[in-house]
PDB file of C-alpha atoms and ligand atoms in Angstrom:
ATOM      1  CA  UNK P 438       2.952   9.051   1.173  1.00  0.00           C
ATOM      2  CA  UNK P 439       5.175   7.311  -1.223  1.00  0.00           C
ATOM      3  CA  UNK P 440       4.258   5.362  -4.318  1.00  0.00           C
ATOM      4  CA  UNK P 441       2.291   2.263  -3.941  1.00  0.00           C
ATOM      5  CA  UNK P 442       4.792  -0.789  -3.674  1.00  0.00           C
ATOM      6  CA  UNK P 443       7.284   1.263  -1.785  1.00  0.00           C
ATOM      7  CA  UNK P 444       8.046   0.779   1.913  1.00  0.00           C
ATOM      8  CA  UNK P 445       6.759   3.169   4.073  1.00  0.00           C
ATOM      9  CA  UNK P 446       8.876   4.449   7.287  1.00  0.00           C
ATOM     10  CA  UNK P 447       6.591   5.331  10.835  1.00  0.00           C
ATOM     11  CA  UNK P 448       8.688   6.417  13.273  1.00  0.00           C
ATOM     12  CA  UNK P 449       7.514   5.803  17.200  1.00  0.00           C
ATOM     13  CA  UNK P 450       8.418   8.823  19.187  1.00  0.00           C
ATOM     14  CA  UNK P 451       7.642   7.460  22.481  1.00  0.00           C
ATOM     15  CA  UNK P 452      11.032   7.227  23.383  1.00  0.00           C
ATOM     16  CA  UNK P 453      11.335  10.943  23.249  1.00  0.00           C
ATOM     17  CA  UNK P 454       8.606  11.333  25.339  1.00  0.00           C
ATOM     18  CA  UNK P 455      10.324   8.862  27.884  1.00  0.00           C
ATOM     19  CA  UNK P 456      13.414  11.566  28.000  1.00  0.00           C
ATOM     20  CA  UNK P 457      10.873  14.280  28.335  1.00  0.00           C
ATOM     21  CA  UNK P 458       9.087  12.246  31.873  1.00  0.00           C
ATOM     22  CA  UNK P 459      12.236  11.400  33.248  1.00  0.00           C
ATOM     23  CA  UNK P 460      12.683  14.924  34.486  1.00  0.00           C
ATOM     24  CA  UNK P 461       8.862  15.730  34.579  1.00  0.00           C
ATOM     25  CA  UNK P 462       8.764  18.855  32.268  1.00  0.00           C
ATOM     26  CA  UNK P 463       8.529  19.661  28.444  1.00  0.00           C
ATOM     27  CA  UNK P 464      11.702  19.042  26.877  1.00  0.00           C
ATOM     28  CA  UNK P 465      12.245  17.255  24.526  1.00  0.00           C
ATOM     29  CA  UNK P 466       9.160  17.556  23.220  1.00  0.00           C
ATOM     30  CA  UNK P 467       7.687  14.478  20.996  1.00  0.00           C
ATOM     31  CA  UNK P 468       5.743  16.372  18.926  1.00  0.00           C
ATOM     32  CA  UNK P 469       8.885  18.302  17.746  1.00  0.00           C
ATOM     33  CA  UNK P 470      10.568  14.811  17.086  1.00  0.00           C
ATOM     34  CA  UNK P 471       7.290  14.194  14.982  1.00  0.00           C
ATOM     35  CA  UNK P 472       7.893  16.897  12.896  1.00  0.00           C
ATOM     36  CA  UNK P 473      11.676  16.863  12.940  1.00  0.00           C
ATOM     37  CA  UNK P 474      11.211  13.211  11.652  1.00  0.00           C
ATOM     38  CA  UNK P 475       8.429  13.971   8.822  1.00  0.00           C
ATOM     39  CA  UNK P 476      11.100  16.514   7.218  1.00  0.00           C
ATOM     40  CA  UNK P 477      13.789  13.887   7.922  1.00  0.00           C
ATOM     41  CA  UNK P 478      12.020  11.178   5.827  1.00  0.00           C
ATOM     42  CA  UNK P 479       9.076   9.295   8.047  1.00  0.00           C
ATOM     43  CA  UNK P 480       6.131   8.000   5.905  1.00  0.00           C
ATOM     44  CA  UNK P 481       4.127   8.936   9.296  1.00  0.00           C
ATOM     45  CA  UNK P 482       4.223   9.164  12.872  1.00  0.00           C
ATOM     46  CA  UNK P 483       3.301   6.407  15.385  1.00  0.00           C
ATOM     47  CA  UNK P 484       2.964   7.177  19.115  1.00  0.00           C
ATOM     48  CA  UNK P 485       1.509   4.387  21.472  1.00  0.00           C
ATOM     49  CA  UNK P 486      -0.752   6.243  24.446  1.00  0.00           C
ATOM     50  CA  UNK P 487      -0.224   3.549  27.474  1.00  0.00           C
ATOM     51  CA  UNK P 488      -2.838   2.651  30.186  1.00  0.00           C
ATOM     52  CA  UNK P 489      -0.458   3.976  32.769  1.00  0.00           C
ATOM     53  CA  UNK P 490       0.760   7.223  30.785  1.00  0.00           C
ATOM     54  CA  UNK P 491       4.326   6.042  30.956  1.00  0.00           C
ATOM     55  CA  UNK P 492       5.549   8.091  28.014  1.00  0.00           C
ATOM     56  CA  UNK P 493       3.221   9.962  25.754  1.00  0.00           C
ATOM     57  CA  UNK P 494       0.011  11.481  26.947  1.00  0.00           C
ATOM     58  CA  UNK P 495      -3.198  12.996  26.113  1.00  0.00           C
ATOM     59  CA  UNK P 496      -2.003  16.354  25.659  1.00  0.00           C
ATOM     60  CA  UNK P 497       0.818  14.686  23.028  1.00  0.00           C
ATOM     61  CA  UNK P 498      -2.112  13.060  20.885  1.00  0.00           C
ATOM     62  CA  UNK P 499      -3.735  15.753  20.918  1.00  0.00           C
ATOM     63  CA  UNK P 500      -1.148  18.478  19.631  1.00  0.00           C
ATOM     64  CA  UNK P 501      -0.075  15.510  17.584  1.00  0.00           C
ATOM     65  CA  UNK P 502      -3.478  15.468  15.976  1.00  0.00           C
ATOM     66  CA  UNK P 503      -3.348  19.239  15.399  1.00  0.00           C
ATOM     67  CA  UNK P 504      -0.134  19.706  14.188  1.00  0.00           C
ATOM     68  CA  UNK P 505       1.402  16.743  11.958  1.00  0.00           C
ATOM     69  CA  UNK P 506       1.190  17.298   8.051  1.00  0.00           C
ATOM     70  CA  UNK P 507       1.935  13.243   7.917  1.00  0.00           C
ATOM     71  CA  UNK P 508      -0.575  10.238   9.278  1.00  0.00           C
ATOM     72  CA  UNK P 509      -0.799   9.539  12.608  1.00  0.00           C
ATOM     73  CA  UNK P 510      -0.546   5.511  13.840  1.00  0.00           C
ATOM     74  CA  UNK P 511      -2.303   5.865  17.121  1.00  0.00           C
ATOM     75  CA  UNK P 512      -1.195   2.616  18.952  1.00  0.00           C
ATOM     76  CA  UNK P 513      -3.424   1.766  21.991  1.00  0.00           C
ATOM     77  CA  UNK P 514      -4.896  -1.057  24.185  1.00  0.00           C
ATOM     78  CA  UNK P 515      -8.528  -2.818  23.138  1.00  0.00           C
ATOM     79  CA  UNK P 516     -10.120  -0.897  26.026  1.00  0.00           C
ATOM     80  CA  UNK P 517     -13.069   1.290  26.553  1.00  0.00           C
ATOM     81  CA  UNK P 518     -10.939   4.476  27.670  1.00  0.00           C
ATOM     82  CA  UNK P 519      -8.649   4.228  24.307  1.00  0.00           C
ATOM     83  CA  UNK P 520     -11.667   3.696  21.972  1.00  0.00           C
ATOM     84  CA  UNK P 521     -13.350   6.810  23.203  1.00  0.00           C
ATOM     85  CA  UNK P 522      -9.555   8.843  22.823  1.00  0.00           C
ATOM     86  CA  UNK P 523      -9.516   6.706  18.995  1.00  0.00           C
ATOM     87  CA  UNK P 524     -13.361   8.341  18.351  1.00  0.00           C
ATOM     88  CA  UNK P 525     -12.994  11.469  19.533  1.00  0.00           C
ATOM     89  CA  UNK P 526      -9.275  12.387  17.633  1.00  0.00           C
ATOM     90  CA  UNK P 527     -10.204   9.360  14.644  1.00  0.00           C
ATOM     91  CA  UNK P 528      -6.239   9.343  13.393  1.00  0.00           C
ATOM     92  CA  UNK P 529      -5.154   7.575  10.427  1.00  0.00           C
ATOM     93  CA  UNK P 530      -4.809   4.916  11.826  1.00  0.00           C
ATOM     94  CA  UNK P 531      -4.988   2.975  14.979  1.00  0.00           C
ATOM     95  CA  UNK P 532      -2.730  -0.451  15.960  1.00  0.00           C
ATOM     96  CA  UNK P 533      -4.440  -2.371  18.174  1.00  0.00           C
ATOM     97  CA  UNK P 534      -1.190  -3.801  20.835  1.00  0.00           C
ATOM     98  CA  UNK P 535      -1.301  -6.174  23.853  1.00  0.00           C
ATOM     99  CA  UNK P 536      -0.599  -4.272  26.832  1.00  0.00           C
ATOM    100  CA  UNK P 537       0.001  -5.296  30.533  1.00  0.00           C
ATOM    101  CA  UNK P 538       1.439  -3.020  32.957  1.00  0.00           C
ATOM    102  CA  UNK P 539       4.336  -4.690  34.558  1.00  0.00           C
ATOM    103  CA  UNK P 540       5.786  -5.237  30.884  1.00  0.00           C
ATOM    104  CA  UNK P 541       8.689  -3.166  29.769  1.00  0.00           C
ATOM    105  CA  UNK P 542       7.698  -2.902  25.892  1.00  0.00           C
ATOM    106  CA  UNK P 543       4.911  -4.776  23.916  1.00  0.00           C
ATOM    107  CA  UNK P 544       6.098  -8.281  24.535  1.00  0.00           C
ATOM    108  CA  UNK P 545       4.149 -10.155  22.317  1.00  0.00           C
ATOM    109  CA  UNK P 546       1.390 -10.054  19.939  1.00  0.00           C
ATOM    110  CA  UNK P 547      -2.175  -9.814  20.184  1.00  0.00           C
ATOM    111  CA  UNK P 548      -4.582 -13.276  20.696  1.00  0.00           C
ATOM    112  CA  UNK P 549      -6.830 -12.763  17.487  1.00  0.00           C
ATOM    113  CA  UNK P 550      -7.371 -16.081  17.556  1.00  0.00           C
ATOM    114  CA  UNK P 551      -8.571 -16.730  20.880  1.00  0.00           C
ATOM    115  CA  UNK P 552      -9.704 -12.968  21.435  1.00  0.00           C
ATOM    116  CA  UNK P 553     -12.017 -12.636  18.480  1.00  0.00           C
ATOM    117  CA  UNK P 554     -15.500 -12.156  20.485  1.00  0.00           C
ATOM    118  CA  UNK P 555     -13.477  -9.232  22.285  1.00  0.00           C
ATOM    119  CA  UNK P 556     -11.775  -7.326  19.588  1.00  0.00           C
ATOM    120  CA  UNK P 557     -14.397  -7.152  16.508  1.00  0.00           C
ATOM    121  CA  UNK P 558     -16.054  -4.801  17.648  1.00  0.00           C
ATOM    122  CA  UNK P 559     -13.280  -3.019  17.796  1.00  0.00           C
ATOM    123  CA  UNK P 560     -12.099  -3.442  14.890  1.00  0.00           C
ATOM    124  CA  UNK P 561     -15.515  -2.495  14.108  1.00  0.00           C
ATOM    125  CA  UNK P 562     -16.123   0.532  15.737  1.00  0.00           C
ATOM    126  CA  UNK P 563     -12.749   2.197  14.499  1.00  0.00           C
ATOM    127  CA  UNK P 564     -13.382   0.876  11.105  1.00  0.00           C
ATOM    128  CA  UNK P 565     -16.478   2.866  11.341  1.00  0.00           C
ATOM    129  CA  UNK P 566     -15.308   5.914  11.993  1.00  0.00           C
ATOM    130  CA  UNK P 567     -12.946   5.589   8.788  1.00  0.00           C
ATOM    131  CA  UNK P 568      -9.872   4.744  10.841  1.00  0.00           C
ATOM    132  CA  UNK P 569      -7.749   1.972   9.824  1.00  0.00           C
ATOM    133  CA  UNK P 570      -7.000  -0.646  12.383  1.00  0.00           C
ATOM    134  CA  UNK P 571      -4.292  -3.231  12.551  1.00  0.00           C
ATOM    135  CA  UNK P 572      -3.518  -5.798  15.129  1.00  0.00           C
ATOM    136  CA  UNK P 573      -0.321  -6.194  16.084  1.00  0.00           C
ATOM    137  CA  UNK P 574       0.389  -9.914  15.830  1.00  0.00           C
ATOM    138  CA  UNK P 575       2.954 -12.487  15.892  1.00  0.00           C
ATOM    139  CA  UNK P 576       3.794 -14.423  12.597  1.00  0.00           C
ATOM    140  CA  UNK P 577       1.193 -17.285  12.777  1.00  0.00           C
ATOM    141  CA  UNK P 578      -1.112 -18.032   9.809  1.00  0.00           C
ATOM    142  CA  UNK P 579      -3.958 -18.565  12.553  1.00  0.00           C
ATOM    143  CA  UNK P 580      -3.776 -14.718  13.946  1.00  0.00           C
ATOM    144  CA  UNK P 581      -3.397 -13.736  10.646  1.00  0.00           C
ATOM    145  CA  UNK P 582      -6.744 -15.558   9.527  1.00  0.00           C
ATOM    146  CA  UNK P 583      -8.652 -14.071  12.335  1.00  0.00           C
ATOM    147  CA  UNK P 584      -7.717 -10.538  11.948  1.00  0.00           C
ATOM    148  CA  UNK P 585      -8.749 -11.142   8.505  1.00  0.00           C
ATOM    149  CA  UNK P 586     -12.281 -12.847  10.100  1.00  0.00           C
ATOM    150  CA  UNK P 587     -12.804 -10.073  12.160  1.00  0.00           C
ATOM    151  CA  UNK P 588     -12.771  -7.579   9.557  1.00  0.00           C
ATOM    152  CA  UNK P 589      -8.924  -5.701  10.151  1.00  0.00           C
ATOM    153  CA  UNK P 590      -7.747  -4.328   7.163  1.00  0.00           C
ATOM    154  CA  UNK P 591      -4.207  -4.300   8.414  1.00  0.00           C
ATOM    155  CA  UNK P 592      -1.537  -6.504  10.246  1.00  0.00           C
ATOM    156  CA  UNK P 593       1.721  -5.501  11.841  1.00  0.00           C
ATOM    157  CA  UNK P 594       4.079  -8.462  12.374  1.00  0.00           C
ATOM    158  CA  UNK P 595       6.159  -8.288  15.518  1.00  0.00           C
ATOM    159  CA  UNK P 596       9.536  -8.570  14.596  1.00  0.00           C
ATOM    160  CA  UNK P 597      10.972  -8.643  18.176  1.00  0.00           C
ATOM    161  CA  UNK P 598      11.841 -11.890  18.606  1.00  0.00           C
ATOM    162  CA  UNK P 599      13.966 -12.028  15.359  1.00  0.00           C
ATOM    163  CA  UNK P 600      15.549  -8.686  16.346  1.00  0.00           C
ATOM    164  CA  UNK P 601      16.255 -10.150  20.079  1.00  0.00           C
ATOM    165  CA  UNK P 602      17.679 -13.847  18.530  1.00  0.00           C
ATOM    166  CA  UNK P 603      21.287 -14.477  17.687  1.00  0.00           C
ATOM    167  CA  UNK P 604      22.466 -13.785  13.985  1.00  0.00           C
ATOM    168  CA  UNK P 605      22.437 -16.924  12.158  1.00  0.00           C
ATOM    169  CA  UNK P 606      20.282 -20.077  12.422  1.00  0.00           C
ATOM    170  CA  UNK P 607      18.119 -18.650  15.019  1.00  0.00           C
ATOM    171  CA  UNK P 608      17.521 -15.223  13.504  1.00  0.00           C
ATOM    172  CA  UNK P 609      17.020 -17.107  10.479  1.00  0.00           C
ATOM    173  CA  UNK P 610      14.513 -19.195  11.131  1.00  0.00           C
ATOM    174  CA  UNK P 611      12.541 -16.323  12.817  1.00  0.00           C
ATOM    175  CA  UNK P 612      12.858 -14.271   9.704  1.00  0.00           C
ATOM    176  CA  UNK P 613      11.396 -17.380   7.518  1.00  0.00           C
ATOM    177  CA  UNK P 614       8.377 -17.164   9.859  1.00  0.00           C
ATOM    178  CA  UNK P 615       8.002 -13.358   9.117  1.00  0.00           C
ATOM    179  CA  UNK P 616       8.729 -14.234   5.101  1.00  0.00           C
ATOM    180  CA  UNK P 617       5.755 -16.787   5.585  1.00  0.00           C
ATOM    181  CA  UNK P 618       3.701 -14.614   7.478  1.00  0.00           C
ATOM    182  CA  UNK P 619       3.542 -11.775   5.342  1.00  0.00           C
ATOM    183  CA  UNK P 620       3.077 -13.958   2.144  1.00  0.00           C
ATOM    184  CA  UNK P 621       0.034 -15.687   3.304  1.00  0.00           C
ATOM    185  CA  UNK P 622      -1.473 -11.926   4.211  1.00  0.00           C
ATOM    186  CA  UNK P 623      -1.063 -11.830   0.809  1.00  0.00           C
ATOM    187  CA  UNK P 624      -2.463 -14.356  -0.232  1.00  0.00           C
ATOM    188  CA  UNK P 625      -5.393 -13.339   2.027  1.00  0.00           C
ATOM    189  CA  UNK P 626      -5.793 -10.355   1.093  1.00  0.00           C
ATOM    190  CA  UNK P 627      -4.510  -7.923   4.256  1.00  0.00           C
ATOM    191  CA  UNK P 628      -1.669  -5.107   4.556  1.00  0.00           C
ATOM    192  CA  UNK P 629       1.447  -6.183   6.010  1.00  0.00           C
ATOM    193  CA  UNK P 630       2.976  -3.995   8.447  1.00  0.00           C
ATOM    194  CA  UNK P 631       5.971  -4.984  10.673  1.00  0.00           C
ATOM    195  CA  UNK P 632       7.772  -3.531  13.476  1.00  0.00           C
ATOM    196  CA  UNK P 633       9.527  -4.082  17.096  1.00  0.00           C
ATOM    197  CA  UNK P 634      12.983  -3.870  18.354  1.00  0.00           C
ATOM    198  CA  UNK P 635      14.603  -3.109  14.194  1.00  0.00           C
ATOM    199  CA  UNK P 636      17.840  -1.130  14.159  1.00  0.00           C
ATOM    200  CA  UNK P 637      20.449  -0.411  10.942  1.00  0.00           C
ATOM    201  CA  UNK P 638      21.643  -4.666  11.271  1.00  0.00           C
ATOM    202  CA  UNK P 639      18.484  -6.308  11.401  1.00  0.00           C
ATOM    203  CA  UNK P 640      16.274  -3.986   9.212  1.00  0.00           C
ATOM    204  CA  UNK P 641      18.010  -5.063   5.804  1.00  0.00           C
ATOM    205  CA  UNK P 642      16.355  -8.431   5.876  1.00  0.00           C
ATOM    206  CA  UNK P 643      12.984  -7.231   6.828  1.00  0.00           C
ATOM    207  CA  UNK P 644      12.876  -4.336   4.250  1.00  0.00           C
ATOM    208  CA  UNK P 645      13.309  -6.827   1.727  1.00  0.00           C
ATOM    209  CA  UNK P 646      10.371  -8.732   2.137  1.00  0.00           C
ATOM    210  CA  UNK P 647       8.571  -7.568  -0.870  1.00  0.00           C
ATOM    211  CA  UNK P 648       4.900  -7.499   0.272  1.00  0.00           C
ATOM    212  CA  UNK P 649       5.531  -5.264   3.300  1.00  0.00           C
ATOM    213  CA  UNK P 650       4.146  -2.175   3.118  1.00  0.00           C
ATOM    214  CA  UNK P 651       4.978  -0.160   6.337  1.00  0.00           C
ATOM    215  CA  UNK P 652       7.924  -0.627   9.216  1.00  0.00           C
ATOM    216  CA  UNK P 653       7.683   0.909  12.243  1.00  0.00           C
ATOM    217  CA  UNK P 654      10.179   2.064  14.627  1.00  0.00           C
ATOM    218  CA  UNK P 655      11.341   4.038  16.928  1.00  0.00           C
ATOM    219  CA  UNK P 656      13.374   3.086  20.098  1.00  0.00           C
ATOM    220  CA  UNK P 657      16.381   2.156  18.248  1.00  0.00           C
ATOM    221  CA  UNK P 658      16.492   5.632  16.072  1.00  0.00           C
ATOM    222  CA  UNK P 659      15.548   7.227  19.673  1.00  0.00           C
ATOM    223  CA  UNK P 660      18.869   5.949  20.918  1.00  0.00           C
ATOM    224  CA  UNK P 661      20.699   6.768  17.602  1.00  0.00           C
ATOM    225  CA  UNK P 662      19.771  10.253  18.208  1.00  0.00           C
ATOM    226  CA  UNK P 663      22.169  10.560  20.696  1.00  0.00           C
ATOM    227  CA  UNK P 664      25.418   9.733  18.728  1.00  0.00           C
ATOM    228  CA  UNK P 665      23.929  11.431  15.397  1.00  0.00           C
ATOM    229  CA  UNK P 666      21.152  13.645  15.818  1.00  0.00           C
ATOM    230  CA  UNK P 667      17.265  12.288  15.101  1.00  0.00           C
ATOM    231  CA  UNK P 668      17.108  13.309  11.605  1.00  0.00           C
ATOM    232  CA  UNK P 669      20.115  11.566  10.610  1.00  0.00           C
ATOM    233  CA  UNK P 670      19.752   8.493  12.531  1.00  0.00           C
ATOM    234  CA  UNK P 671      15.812   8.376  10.228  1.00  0.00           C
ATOM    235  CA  UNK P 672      17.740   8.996   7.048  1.00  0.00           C
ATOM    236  CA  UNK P 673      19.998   6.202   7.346  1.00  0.00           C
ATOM    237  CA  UNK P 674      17.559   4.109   8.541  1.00  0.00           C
ATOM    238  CA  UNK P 675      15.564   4.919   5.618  1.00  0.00           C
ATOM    239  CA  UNK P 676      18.504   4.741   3.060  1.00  0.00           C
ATOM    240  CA  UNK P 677      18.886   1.508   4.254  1.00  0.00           C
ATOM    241  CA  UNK P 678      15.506   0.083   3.950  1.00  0.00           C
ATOM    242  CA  UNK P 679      15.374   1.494   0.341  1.00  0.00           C
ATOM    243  CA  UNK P 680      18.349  -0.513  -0.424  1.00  0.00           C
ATOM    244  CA  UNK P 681      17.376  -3.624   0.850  1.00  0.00           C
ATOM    245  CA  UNK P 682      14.028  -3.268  -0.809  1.00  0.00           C
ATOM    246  CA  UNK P 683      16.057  -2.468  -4.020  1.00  0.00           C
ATOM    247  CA  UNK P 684      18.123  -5.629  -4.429  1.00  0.00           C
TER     248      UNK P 684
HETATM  249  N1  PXP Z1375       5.134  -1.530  16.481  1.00  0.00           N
HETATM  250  C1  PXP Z1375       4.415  -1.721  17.606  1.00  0.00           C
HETATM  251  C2  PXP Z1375       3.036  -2.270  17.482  1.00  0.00           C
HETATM  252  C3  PXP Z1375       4.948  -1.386  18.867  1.00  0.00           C
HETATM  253  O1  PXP Z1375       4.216  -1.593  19.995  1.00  0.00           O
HETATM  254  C4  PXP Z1375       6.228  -0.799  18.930  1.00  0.00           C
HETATM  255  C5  PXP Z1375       6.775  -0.382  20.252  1.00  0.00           C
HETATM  256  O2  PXP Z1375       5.996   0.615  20.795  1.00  0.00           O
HETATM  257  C6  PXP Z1375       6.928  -0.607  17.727  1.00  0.00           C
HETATM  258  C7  PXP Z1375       6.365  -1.005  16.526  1.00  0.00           C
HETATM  259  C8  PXP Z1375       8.273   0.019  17.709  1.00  0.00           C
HETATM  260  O3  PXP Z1375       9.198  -0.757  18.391  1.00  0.00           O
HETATM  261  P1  PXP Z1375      10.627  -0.157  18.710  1.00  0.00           P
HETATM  262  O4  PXP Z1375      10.430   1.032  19.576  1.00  0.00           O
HETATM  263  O5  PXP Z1375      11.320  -1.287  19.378  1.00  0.00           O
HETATM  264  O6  PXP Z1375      11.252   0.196  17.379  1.00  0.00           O
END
């Protein structure tokens, strides 16, 4: 872990684990990547177990659990079947996501709000087993306030939609919603995580936000892997971060 007041780096290897399933077998293995990206620079490891099994699996979290030095992020579904897999392994952490089936990626943020009833306990339940839960949320002072109700320690902000809009006015205003977002979690007293769809142009601006403690990514340095090898492609991203945060 770095100082306090630093940014920390998670990297998401379920990309690597999406190589891996194409051909059915055991290489490339995402555990490796875990460690490979630990030496490389990563603050901690996040790997997101899906309903349907799609990339990383059981087995992953599992030797995951066993064998990383750094935290594990353990990003699941509010379900029954992922709260038992949460109890049993109790990671670091856990980042409670939306999930649907028919969705390519996380496509949105959690309903706090409107899902409170359904999620405390939860939030409750990991909480008491000393894990620390986030919910993945969009930049809106209302999720923000009931994650806060609800007892979550921790908010990630999905930065998709600023990653996905053009550069200029539109990213713009998305990143003032993020600037806003993570100020009033401040102000309310919970962590501020973000994550979603960064890569080397659109991390600068994020990084910078002073009150953010923890970035997550990993399908962009996935893909960078390719053209410069995994370790490198976490290094830059993390020399990059550090200089944004530095300015
Ligand atoms: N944070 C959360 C909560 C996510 O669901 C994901 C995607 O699994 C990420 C961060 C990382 O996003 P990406 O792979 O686009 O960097």
């Amino acid at each position: 872990m770095k100082p306090s007041g630093s940014l920390r780096l998670g990297v998401n290897v379920d990309h690597v684990a999406t190589v891996r399933n194409a051909r059915g077998g055991v290489h490339p293995d995402p555990v490796r990547a875990a460690l490979l990206a630990a030496e490389a620079g990563a603050d901690g490891i996040t790997a997101h177990l899906r309903e349907d099994r799609r990339h990383i699996s059981d087995a992953d979290i599992e030797a995951l659990m066993r064998d990383l030095k750094v935290p594990l992020n353990l990003e699941m579904a509010a379900t029954e079947e992922m709260l038992a897999i949460a109890l049993k392994h109790r990671p670091h952490a856990v980042c409670l996501v939306p999930e649907k089936r028919e969705e390519r990626t996380t496509e949105g943020g959690l309903d706090a709000a409107g899902g409170h009833n359904y999620l405390a306990p939860f939030v409750r339940q990991l909480s008491g087993a000393g894990i620390r839960v986030s919910l993945f949320i969009e930049s809106d002072p209302r999720q923000l306030d009931a994650a806060k109700s609800m007892g979550a320690p921790v908010v990630e902000l999905h930065t998709g939609s600023y990653c996905e809009a053009a550069p200029g006015a539109p990213r713009d205003t998305l990143l003032k919603r993020i600037q806003t977002a993570a100020a009033h979690a401040e102000r309310i007293g919970l962590e501020c995580h973000a994550g979603h769809g960064l890569s080397y142009d659109t991390v600068g601006p994020i990084a910078a936000i002073k009150t953010l403690a923890e970035l997550n990514i990993g399908h962009f340095l996935v893909g960078e892997a390719i053209f410069s090898g995994f370790a490198d492609s976490i290094r830059r991203m993390r020399e990059t971060m550090d200089a944004a945060r530095s300015e």
